[in-house]
């Protein structure tokens, strides 16, 4: 963790596998967020990355359990400090779930995004907890089922991205001017409906995710991805 005038920066730093969400990375990030939440010197958190990819989604070789990933997303949402996601590159699948959990998302114009789960035989189940309360419904309907890439301008229009990279300094300055109590209580107001979604849907989505990942289609999709070939259903 790097602390600068009340802003703690947490950096996803596994560029060799495109910051894929392994069990170890999810556990480390959850622990770091807990420390930030308990540290009175931390006013807000920036979540960013090294390399050209914010996160490629779940690490197919060493994935976290669905429960661990839900716990991480909820920890971001419930943290009594605002969390700002900063993206300067590619974001795929579960990485979008992290951004959905953030209170503010800043992205460079060169960034791009895709919900690629459908292409390996699964669905954006668990990350729907943070995405569906925020995304424009028609955009979600398209990009959930096509897996297409989209850029920063569209990500802003559909509710995933808050601001461009040129606005980051102003956002952080605004957070530094907020009182700890004011920031925490203001965040509680805007995250209340997202937390209602966790209470209502988390268990169902965890079970759905586990079932999908255990299916024959998912095994074929993940194998094809790791072997860099088309899956058998590709037309």
PDB file of C-alpha atoms in Angstrom:
ATOM      1  CA  UNK A   1       0.000   0.000   0.000  1.00  0.00           C
ATOM      2  CA  UNK A   2       1.209   3.505  -0.863  1.00  0.00           C
ATOM      3  CA  UNK A   3      -0.230   6.421   1.147  1.00  0.00           C
ATOM      4  CA  UNK A   4      -0.170   9.997  -0.170  1.00  0.00           C
ATOM      5  CA  UNK A   5      -2.063  12.723   1.716  1.00  0.00           C
ATOM      6  CA  UNK A   6      -4.813  10.396   2.806  1.00  0.00           C
ATOM      7  CA  UNK A   7      -5.119   8.465  -0.467  1.00  0.00           C
ATOM      8  CA  UNK A   8      -4.034   4.807  -0.220  1.00  0.00           C
ATOM      9  CA  UNK A   9      -3.090   3.233  -3.549  1.00  0.00           C
ATOM     10  CA  UNK A  10      -3.491  -0.528  -3.976  1.00  0.00           C
ATOM     11  CA  UNK A  11      -1.931  -1.880  -7.159  1.00  0.00           C
ATOM     12  CA  UNK A  12      -2.743  -5.140  -8.919  1.00  0.00           C
ATOM     13  CA  UNK A  13       0.798  -6.199  -9.744  1.00  0.00           C
ATOM     14  CA  UNK A  14       0.855  -9.503 -11.620  1.00  0.00           C
ATOM     15  CA  UNK A  15       1.344  -8.313 -15.211  1.00  0.00           C
ATOM     16  CA  UNK A  16       2.800 -11.662 -16.269  1.00  0.00           C
ATOM     17  CA  UNK A  17      -0.727 -13.137 -16.161  1.00  0.00           C
ATOM     18  CA  UNK A  18      -2.597  -9.913 -16.891  1.00  0.00           C
ATOM     19  CA  UNK A  19      -3.565  -9.455 -13.242  1.00  0.00           C
ATOM     20  CA  UNK A  20      -5.862 -12.462 -13.430  1.00  0.00           C
ATOM     21  CA  UNK A  21      -7.902 -12.931 -10.267  1.00  0.00           C
ATOM     22  CA  UNK A  22      -6.244 -15.902  -8.599  1.00  0.00           C
ATOM     23  CA  UNK A  23      -7.182 -17.181  -5.157  1.00  0.00           C
ATOM     24  CA  UNK A  24      -3.983 -15.620  -3.783  1.00  0.00           C
ATOM     25  CA  UNK A  25      -4.549 -12.208  -5.384  1.00  0.00           C
ATOM     26  CA  UNK A  26      -8.158 -12.058  -4.169  1.00  0.00           C
ATOM     27  CA  UNK A  27      -7.068 -12.916  -0.613  1.00  0.00           C
ATOM     28  CA  UNK A  28      -4.258 -10.336  -0.668  1.00  0.00           C
ATOM     29  CA  UNK A  29      -6.533  -7.603  -1.994  1.00  0.00           C
ATOM     30  CA  UNK A  30      -9.206  -8.383   0.600  1.00  0.00           C
ATOM     31  CA  UNK A  31      -6.613  -8.147   3.380  1.00  0.00           C
ATOM     32  CA  UNK A  32      -5.249  -4.850   2.050  1.00  0.00           C
ATOM     33  CA  UNK A  33      -8.749  -3.369   1.874  1.00  0.00           C
ATOM     34  CA  UNK A  34      -9.422  -4.391   5.469  1.00  0.00           C
ATOM     35  CA  UNK A  35      -6.219  -2.626   6.543  1.00  0.00           C
ATOM     36  CA  UNK A  36      -7.267   0.506   4.654  1.00  0.00           C
ATOM     37  CA  UNK A  37     -10.671   0.436   6.315  1.00  0.00           C
ATOM     38  CA  UNK A  38      -9.110   0.259   9.774  1.00  0.00           C
ATOM     39  CA  UNK A  39      -6.411   2.905   9.194  1.00  0.00           C
ATOM     40  CA  UNK A  40      -7.560   6.389  10.310  1.00  0.00           C
ATOM     41  CA  UNK A  41      -4.899   7.965   8.080  1.00  0.00           C
ATOM     42  CA  UNK A  42      -6.644   6.619   4.962  1.00  0.00           C
ATOM     43  CA  UNK A  43      -9.336   8.916   3.593  1.00  0.00           C
ATOM     44  CA  UNK A  44      -9.948   7.038   0.316  1.00  0.00           C
ATOM     45  CA  UNK A  45      -8.498   4.160  -1.735  1.00  0.00           C
ATOM     46  CA  UNK A  46      -7.283   4.056  -5.325  1.00  0.00           C
ATOM     47  CA  UNK A  47      -7.340   0.616  -6.956  1.00  0.00           C
ATOM     48  CA  UNK A  48      -5.109   0.484 -10.031  1.00  0.00           C
ATOM     49  CA  UNK A  49      -2.729  -1.825 -11.887  1.00  0.00           C
ATOM     50  CA  UNK A  50       0.650  -2.392 -13.499  1.00  0.00           C
ATOM     51  CA  UNK A  51       0.976  -3.593 -17.082  1.00  0.00           C
ATOM     52  CA  UNK A  52      -1.442  -3.138 -19.949  1.00  0.00           C
ATOM     53  CA  UNK A  53      -4.369  -4.966 -18.276  1.00  0.00           C
ATOM     54  CA  UNK A  54      -6.287  -3.924 -15.160  1.00  0.00           C
ATOM     55  CA  UNK A  55      -7.523  -7.507 -14.829  1.00  0.00           C
ATOM     56  CA  UNK A  56      -8.222 -10.318 -17.282  1.00  0.00           C
ATOM     57  CA  UNK A  57     -10.849 -11.824 -14.952  1.00  0.00           C
ATOM     58  CA  UNK A  58     -10.649 -15.110 -13.098  1.00  0.00           C
ATOM     59  CA  UNK A  59      -7.384 -17.018 -13.178  1.00  0.00           C
ATOM     60  CA  UNK A  60      -8.524 -20.253 -14.845  1.00  0.00           C
ATOM     61  CA  UNK A  61      -5.524 -22.149 -13.470  1.00  0.00           C
ATOM     62  CA  UNK A  62      -5.902 -21.043  -9.827  1.00  0.00           C
ATOM     63  CA  UNK A  63      -9.342 -19.437  -9.443  1.00  0.00           C
ATOM     64  CA  UNK A  64     -10.748 -18.090  -6.194  1.00  0.00           C
ATOM     65  CA  UNK A  65     -13.854 -19.706  -4.784  1.00  0.00           C
ATOM     66  CA  UNK A  66     -17.059 -17.877  -5.737  1.00  0.00           C
ATOM     67  CA  UNK A  67     -17.612 -17.125  -2.047  1.00  0.00           C
ATOM     68  CA  UNK A  68     -14.158 -15.521  -1.723  1.00  0.00           C
ATOM     69  CA  UNK A  69     -14.806 -13.350  -4.746  1.00  0.00           C
ATOM     70  CA  UNK A  70     -18.230 -12.290  -3.455  1.00  0.00           C
ATOM     71  CA  UNK A  71     -16.585 -11.416  -0.136  1.00  0.00           C
ATOM     72  CA  UNK A  72     -14.020  -9.251  -1.960  1.00  0.00           C
ATOM     73  CA  UNK A  73     -16.687  -7.396  -3.944  1.00  0.00           C
ATOM     74  CA  UNK A  74     -18.748  -6.819  -0.823  1.00  0.00           C
ATOM     75  CA  UNK A  75     -15.681  -5.621   1.059  1.00  0.00           C
ATOM     76  CA  UNK A  76     -15.140  -2.903  -1.550  1.00  0.00           C
ATOM     77  CA  UNK A  77     -18.790  -1.859  -1.449  1.00  0.00           C
ATOM     78  CA  UNK A  78     -18.957  -1.839   2.376  1.00  0.00           C
ATOM     79  CA  UNK A  79     -15.573  -0.195   2.972  1.00  0.00           C
ATOM     80  CA  UNK A  80     -16.209   3.054   4.894  1.00  0.00           C
ATOM     81  CA  UNK A  81     -13.806   4.849   2.547  1.00  0.00           C
ATOM     82  CA  UNK A  82     -14.550   5.674  -1.115  1.00  0.00           C
ATOM     83  CA  UNK A  83     -12.748   3.408  -3.597  1.00  0.00           C
ATOM     84  CA  UNK A  84     -11.619   4.833  -6.939  1.00  0.00           C
ATOM     85  CA  UNK A  85     -10.785   2.374  -9.725  1.00  0.00           C
ATOM     86  CA  UNK A  86      -8.155   3.691 -12.129  1.00  0.00           C
ATOM     87  CA  UNK A  87      -7.847   1.897 -15.473  1.00  0.00           C
ATOM     88  CA  UNK A  88      -5.180   2.445 -18.107  1.00  0.00           C
ATOM     89  CA  UNK A  89      -5.648  -0.579 -20.339  1.00  0.00           C
ATOM     90  CA  UNK A  90      -7.783  -3.672 -20.827  1.00  0.00           C
ATOM     91  CA  UNK A  91     -10.461  -5.011 -18.482  1.00  0.00           C
ATOM     92  CA  UNK A  92     -12.159  -8.356 -18.952  1.00  0.00           C
ATOM     93  CA  UNK A  93     -14.823 -10.452 -17.201  1.00  0.00           C
ATOM     94  CA  UNK A  94     -14.326 -10.452 -13.414  1.00  0.00           C
ATOM     95  CA  UNK A  95     -12.235  -7.307 -13.682  1.00  0.00           C
ATOM     96  CA  UNK A  96     -15.428  -5.455 -14.586  1.00  0.00           C
ATOM     97  CA  UNK A  97     -16.947  -6.768 -11.365  1.00  0.00           C
ATOM     98  CA  UNK A  98     -14.183  -5.046  -9.405  1.00  0.00           C
ATOM     99  CA  UNK A  99     -14.905  -1.789 -11.221  1.00  0.00           C
ATOM    100  CA  UNK A 100     -18.614  -2.191 -10.539  1.00  0.00           C
ATOM    101  CA  UNK A 101     -17.839  -2.415  -6.824  1.00  0.00           C
ATOM    102  CA  UNK A 102     -15.783   0.787  -6.888  1.00  0.00           C
ATOM    103  CA  UNK A 103     -17.520   4.049  -6.045  1.00  0.00           C
ATOM    104  CA  UNK A 104     -15.809   5.989  -8.829  1.00  0.00           C
ATOM    105  CA  UNK A 105     -14.064   4.643 -11.928  1.00  0.00           C
ATOM    106  CA  UNK A 106     -11.568   6.673 -13.947  1.00  0.00           C
ATOM    107  CA  UNK A 107     -10.345   5.310 -17.283  1.00  0.00           C
ATOM    108  CA  UNK A 108      -7.954   6.439 -19.987  1.00  0.00           C
ATOM    109  CA  UNK A 109      -9.314   6.907 -23.487  1.00  0.00           C
ATOM    110  CA  UNK A 110      -7.190   3.940 -24.637  1.00  0.00           C
ATOM    111  CA  UNK A 111      -8.879   1.521 -22.220  1.00  0.00           C
ATOM    112  CA  UNK A 112     -11.267  -1.187 -23.400  1.00  0.00           C
ATOM    113  CA  UNK A 113     -13.671  -3.572 -21.722  1.00  0.00           C
ATOM    114  CA  UNK A 114     -15.420  -6.883 -22.422  1.00  0.00           C
ATOM    115  CA  UNK A 115     -17.635  -9.373 -20.611  1.00  0.00           C
ATOM    116  CA  UNK A 116     -16.081 -12.472 -22.159  1.00  0.00           C
ATOM    117  CA  UNK A 117     -17.636 -15.163 -19.948  1.00  0.00           C
ATOM    118  CA  UNK A 118     -20.141 -16.222 -22.603  1.00  0.00           C
ATOM    119  CA  UNK A 119     -17.273 -17.203 -24.896  1.00  0.00           C
ATOM    120  CA  UNK A 120     -15.963 -19.857 -22.503  1.00  0.00           C
ATOM    121  CA  UNK A 121     -19.337 -21.362 -21.661  1.00  0.00           C
ATOM    122  CA  UNK A 122     -20.204 -19.512 -18.462  1.00  0.00           C
ATOM    123  CA  UNK A 123     -21.934 -16.208 -17.574  1.00  0.00           C
ATOM    124  CA  UNK A 124     -21.161 -13.010 -15.608  1.00  0.00           C
ATOM    125  CA  UNK A 125     -23.038 -14.424 -12.627  1.00  0.00           C
ATOM    126  CA  UNK A 126     -21.298 -13.248  -9.455  1.00  0.00           C
ATOM    127  CA  UNK A 127     -20.201  -9.917 -10.931  1.00  0.00           C
ATOM    128  CA  UNK A 128     -23.831  -9.130 -11.684  1.00  0.00           C
ATOM    129  CA  UNK A 129     -24.058  -8.205  -7.992  1.00  0.00           C
ATOM    130  CA  UNK A 130     -22.082  -5.027  -8.671  1.00  0.00           C
ATOM    131  CA  UNK A 131     -22.729  -4.504 -12.370  1.00  0.00           C
ATOM    132  CA  UNK A 132     -26.473  -4.829 -12.922  1.00  0.00           C
ATOM    133  CA  UNK A 133     -27.448  -2.177 -10.323  1.00  0.00           C
ATOM    134  CA  UNK A 134     -25.259   0.321 -12.211  1.00  0.00           C
ATOM    135  CA  UNK A 135     -25.320  -0.556 -15.915  1.00  0.00           C
ATOM    136  CA  UNK A 136     -27.816   0.798 -18.409  1.00  0.00           C
ATOM    137  CA  UNK A 137     -30.084  -2.234 -19.019  1.00  0.00           C
ATOM    138  CA  UNK A 138     -30.012  -2.316 -22.829  1.00  0.00           C
ATOM    139  CA  UNK A 139     -26.226  -2.054 -22.854  1.00  0.00           C
ATOM    140  CA  UNK A 140     -25.944  -4.856 -20.300  1.00  0.00           C
ATOM    141  CA  UNK A 141     -28.255  -7.024 -22.407  1.00  0.00           C
ATOM    142  CA  UNK A 142     -26.020  -6.573 -25.454  1.00  0.00           C
ATOM    143  CA  UNK A 143     -22.576  -6.949 -23.938  1.00  0.00           C
ATOM    144  CA  UNK A 144     -23.471  -9.794 -21.558  1.00  0.00           C
ATOM    145  CA  UNK A 145     -24.459 -12.003 -24.502  1.00  0.00           C
ATOM    146  CA  UNK A 146     -22.054 -10.914 -27.260  1.00  0.00           C
ATOM    147  CA  UNK A 147     -18.765 -10.601 -25.375  1.00  0.00           C
ATOM    148  CA  UNK A 148     -17.874  -7.671 -27.644  1.00  0.00           C
ATOM    149  CA  UNK A 149     -15.210  -5.174 -26.687  1.00  0.00           C
ATOM    150  CA  UNK A 150     -16.253  -1.594 -26.001  1.00  0.00           C
ATOM    151  CA  UNK A 151     -14.303   1.567 -25.296  1.00  0.00           C
ATOM    152  CA  UNK A 152     -14.202   4.189 -22.588  1.00  0.00           C
ATOM    153  CA  UNK A 153     -16.770   6.514 -24.151  1.00  0.00           C
ATOM    154  CA  UNK A 154     -19.391   3.768 -24.226  1.00  0.00           C
ATOM    155  CA  UNK A 155     -18.351   2.563 -20.766  1.00  0.00           C
ATOM    156  CA  UNK A 156     -19.147   6.054 -19.472  1.00  0.00           C
ATOM    157  CA  UNK A 157     -22.490   6.170 -21.288  1.00  0.00           C
ATOM    158  CA  UNK A 158     -23.570   2.782 -19.897  1.00  0.00           C
ATOM    159  CA  UNK A 159     -22.620   3.601 -16.283  1.00  0.00           C
ATOM    160  CA  UNK A 160     -19.426   1.583 -15.808  1.00  0.00           C
ATOM    161  CA  UNK A 161     -16.923   4.466 -15.960  1.00  0.00           C
ATOM    162  CA  UNK A 162     -17.367   7.753 -14.096  1.00  0.00           C
ATOM    163  CA  UNK A 163     -14.733  10.028 -15.596  1.00  0.00           C
ATOM    164  CA  UNK A 164     -11.733  10.377 -17.854  1.00  0.00           C
ATOM    165  CA  UNK A 165      -8.153  10.184 -16.646  1.00  0.00           C
ATOM    166  CA  UNK A 166      -7.804  13.972 -16.855  1.00  0.00           C
ATOM    167  CA  UNK A 167     -10.332  14.311 -14.011  1.00  0.00           C
ATOM    168  CA  UNK A 168      -8.500  12.083 -11.525  1.00  0.00           C
ATOM    169  CA  UNK A 169      -6.629  14.852  -9.691  1.00  0.00           C
ATOM    170  CA  UNK A 170      -9.825  16.847  -9.168  1.00  0.00           C
ATOM    171  CA  UNK A 171     -11.633  13.757  -7.851  1.00  0.00           C
ATOM    172  CA  UNK A 172      -8.856  12.942  -5.380  1.00  0.00           C
ATOM    173  CA  UNK A 173      -8.722  16.578  -4.259  1.00  0.00           C
ATOM    174  CA  UNK A 174     -12.459  16.461  -3.600  1.00  0.00           C
ATOM    175  CA  UNK A 175     -12.067  13.297  -1.529  1.00  0.00           C
ATOM    176  CA  UNK A 176      -9.300  14.899   0.540  1.00  0.00           C
ATOM    177  CA  UNK A 177     -11.671  17.729   1.434  1.00  0.00           C
ATOM    178  CA  UNK A 178     -14.353  15.376   2.771  1.00  0.00           C
ATOM    179  CA  UNK A 179     -14.537  14.497   6.455  1.00  0.00           C
ATOM    180  CA  UNK A 180     -14.162  10.805   7.348  1.00  0.00           C
ATOM    181  CA  UNK A 181     -17.723  10.679   8.693  1.00  0.00           C
ATOM    182  CA  UNK A 182     -19.107  12.610   5.746  1.00  0.00           C
ATOM    183  CA  UNK A 183     -17.418  10.299   3.240  1.00  0.00           C
ATOM    184  CA  UNK A 184     -18.526   7.129   5.017  1.00  0.00           C
ATOM    185  CA  UNK A 185     -22.148   8.180   5.422  1.00  0.00           C
ATOM    186  CA  UNK A 186     -22.418   9.581   1.903  1.00  0.00           C
ATOM    187  CA  UNK A 187     -21.065   6.305   0.538  1.00  0.00           C
ATOM    188  CA  UNK A 188     -23.624   4.346   2.590  1.00  0.00           C
ATOM    189  CA  UNK A 189     -26.425   6.246   0.863  1.00  0.00           C
ATOM    190  CA  UNK A 190     -25.284   5.401  -2.659  1.00  0.00           C
ATOM    191  CA  UNK A 191     -24.341   1.780  -1.965  1.00  0.00           C
ATOM    192  CA  UNK A 192     -27.526   0.799  -0.105  1.00  0.00           C
ATOM    193  CA  UNK A 193     -29.286  -0.651  -3.161  1.00  0.00           C
ATOM    194  CA  UNK A 194     -26.158  -2.560  -4.235  1.00  0.00           C
ATOM    195  CA  UNK A 195     -25.968  -4.163  -0.786  1.00  0.00           C
ATOM    196  CA  UNK A 196     -29.639  -5.098  -1.039  1.00  0.00           C
ATOM    197  CA  UNK A 197     -28.682  -7.027  -4.180  1.00  0.00           C
ATOM    198  CA  UNK A 198     -25.995  -8.902  -2.232  1.00  0.00           C
ATOM    199  CA  UNK A 199     -28.482  -9.832   0.476  1.00  0.00           C
ATOM    200  CA  UNK A 200     -31.074 -11.015  -2.032  1.00  0.00           C
ATOM    201  CA  UNK A 201     -29.043 -12.638  -4.798  1.00  0.00           C
ATOM    202  CA  UNK A 202     -25.509 -13.565  -3.660  1.00  0.00           C
ATOM    203  CA  UNK A 203     -26.154 -17.170  -2.690  1.00  0.00           C
ATOM    204  CA  UNK A 204     -28.139 -17.919  -5.855  1.00  0.00           C
ATOM    205  CA  UNK A 205     -25.449 -16.391  -8.075  1.00  0.00           C
ATOM    206  CA  UNK A 206     -22.649 -18.253  -6.280  1.00  0.00           C
ATOM    207  CA  UNK A 207     -24.467 -21.540  -6.837  1.00  0.00           C
ATOM    208  CA  UNK A 208     -25.184 -20.656 -10.455  1.00  0.00           C
ATOM    209  CA  UNK A 209     -21.536 -19.761 -11.054  1.00  0.00           C
ATOM    210  CA  UNK A 210     -20.286 -23.002  -9.482  1.00  0.00           C
ATOM    211  CA  UNK A 211     -22.706 -25.042 -11.585  1.00  0.00           C
ATOM    212  CA  UNK A 212     -21.674 -23.321 -14.803  1.00  0.00           C
ATOM    213  CA  UNK A 213     -17.940 -23.702 -14.164  1.00  0.00           C
ATOM    214  CA  UNK A 214     -18.438 -27.422 -13.451  1.00  0.00           C
ATOM    215  CA  UNK A 215     -20.305 -28.007 -16.732  1.00  0.00           C
ATOM    216  CA  UNK A 216     -19.001 -29.807 -19.817  1.00  0.00           C
ATOM    217  CA  UNK A 217     -19.373 -26.682 -21.930  1.00  0.00           C
ATOM    218  CA  UNK A 218     -17.281 -24.656 -19.508  1.00  0.00           C
ATOM    219  CA  UNK A 219     -14.568 -27.332 -19.437  1.00  0.00           C
ATOM    220  CA  UNK A 220     -14.438 -27.200 -23.234  1.00  0.00           C
ATOM    221  CA  UNK A 221     -14.450 -23.402 -23.250  1.00  0.00           C
ATOM    222  CA  UNK A 222     -11.683 -23.046 -20.681  1.00  0.00           C
ATOM    223  CA  UNK A 223      -9.581 -25.745 -22.331  1.00  0.00           C
ATOM    224  CA  UNK A 224      -9.973 -24.068 -25.703  1.00  0.00           C
ATOM    225  CA  UNK A 225      -8.983 -20.721 -24.196  1.00  0.00           C
ATOM    226  CA  UNK A 226      -5.867 -22.146 -22.544  1.00  0.00           C
ATOM    227  CA  UNK A 227      -4.949 -24.032 -25.739  1.00  0.00           C
ATOM    228  CA  UNK A 228      -5.543 -20.913 -27.840  1.00  0.00           C
ATOM    229  CA  UNK A 229      -8.070 -22.580 -30.139  1.00  0.00           C
ATOM    230  CA  UNK A 230     -11.741 -22.100 -30.956  1.00  0.00           C
ATOM    231  CA  UNK A 231     -14.224 -23.991 -28.764  1.00  0.00           C
ATOM    232  CA  UNK A 232     -16.237 -26.723 -30.439  1.00  0.00           C
ATOM    233  CA  UNK A 233     -19.417 -24.595 -30.598  1.00  0.00           C
ATOM    234  CA  UNK A 234     -17.788 -21.763 -32.568  1.00  0.00           C
ATOM    235  CA  UNK A 235     -19.581 -21.331 -35.925  1.00  0.00           C
TER     236      UNK A 235
END
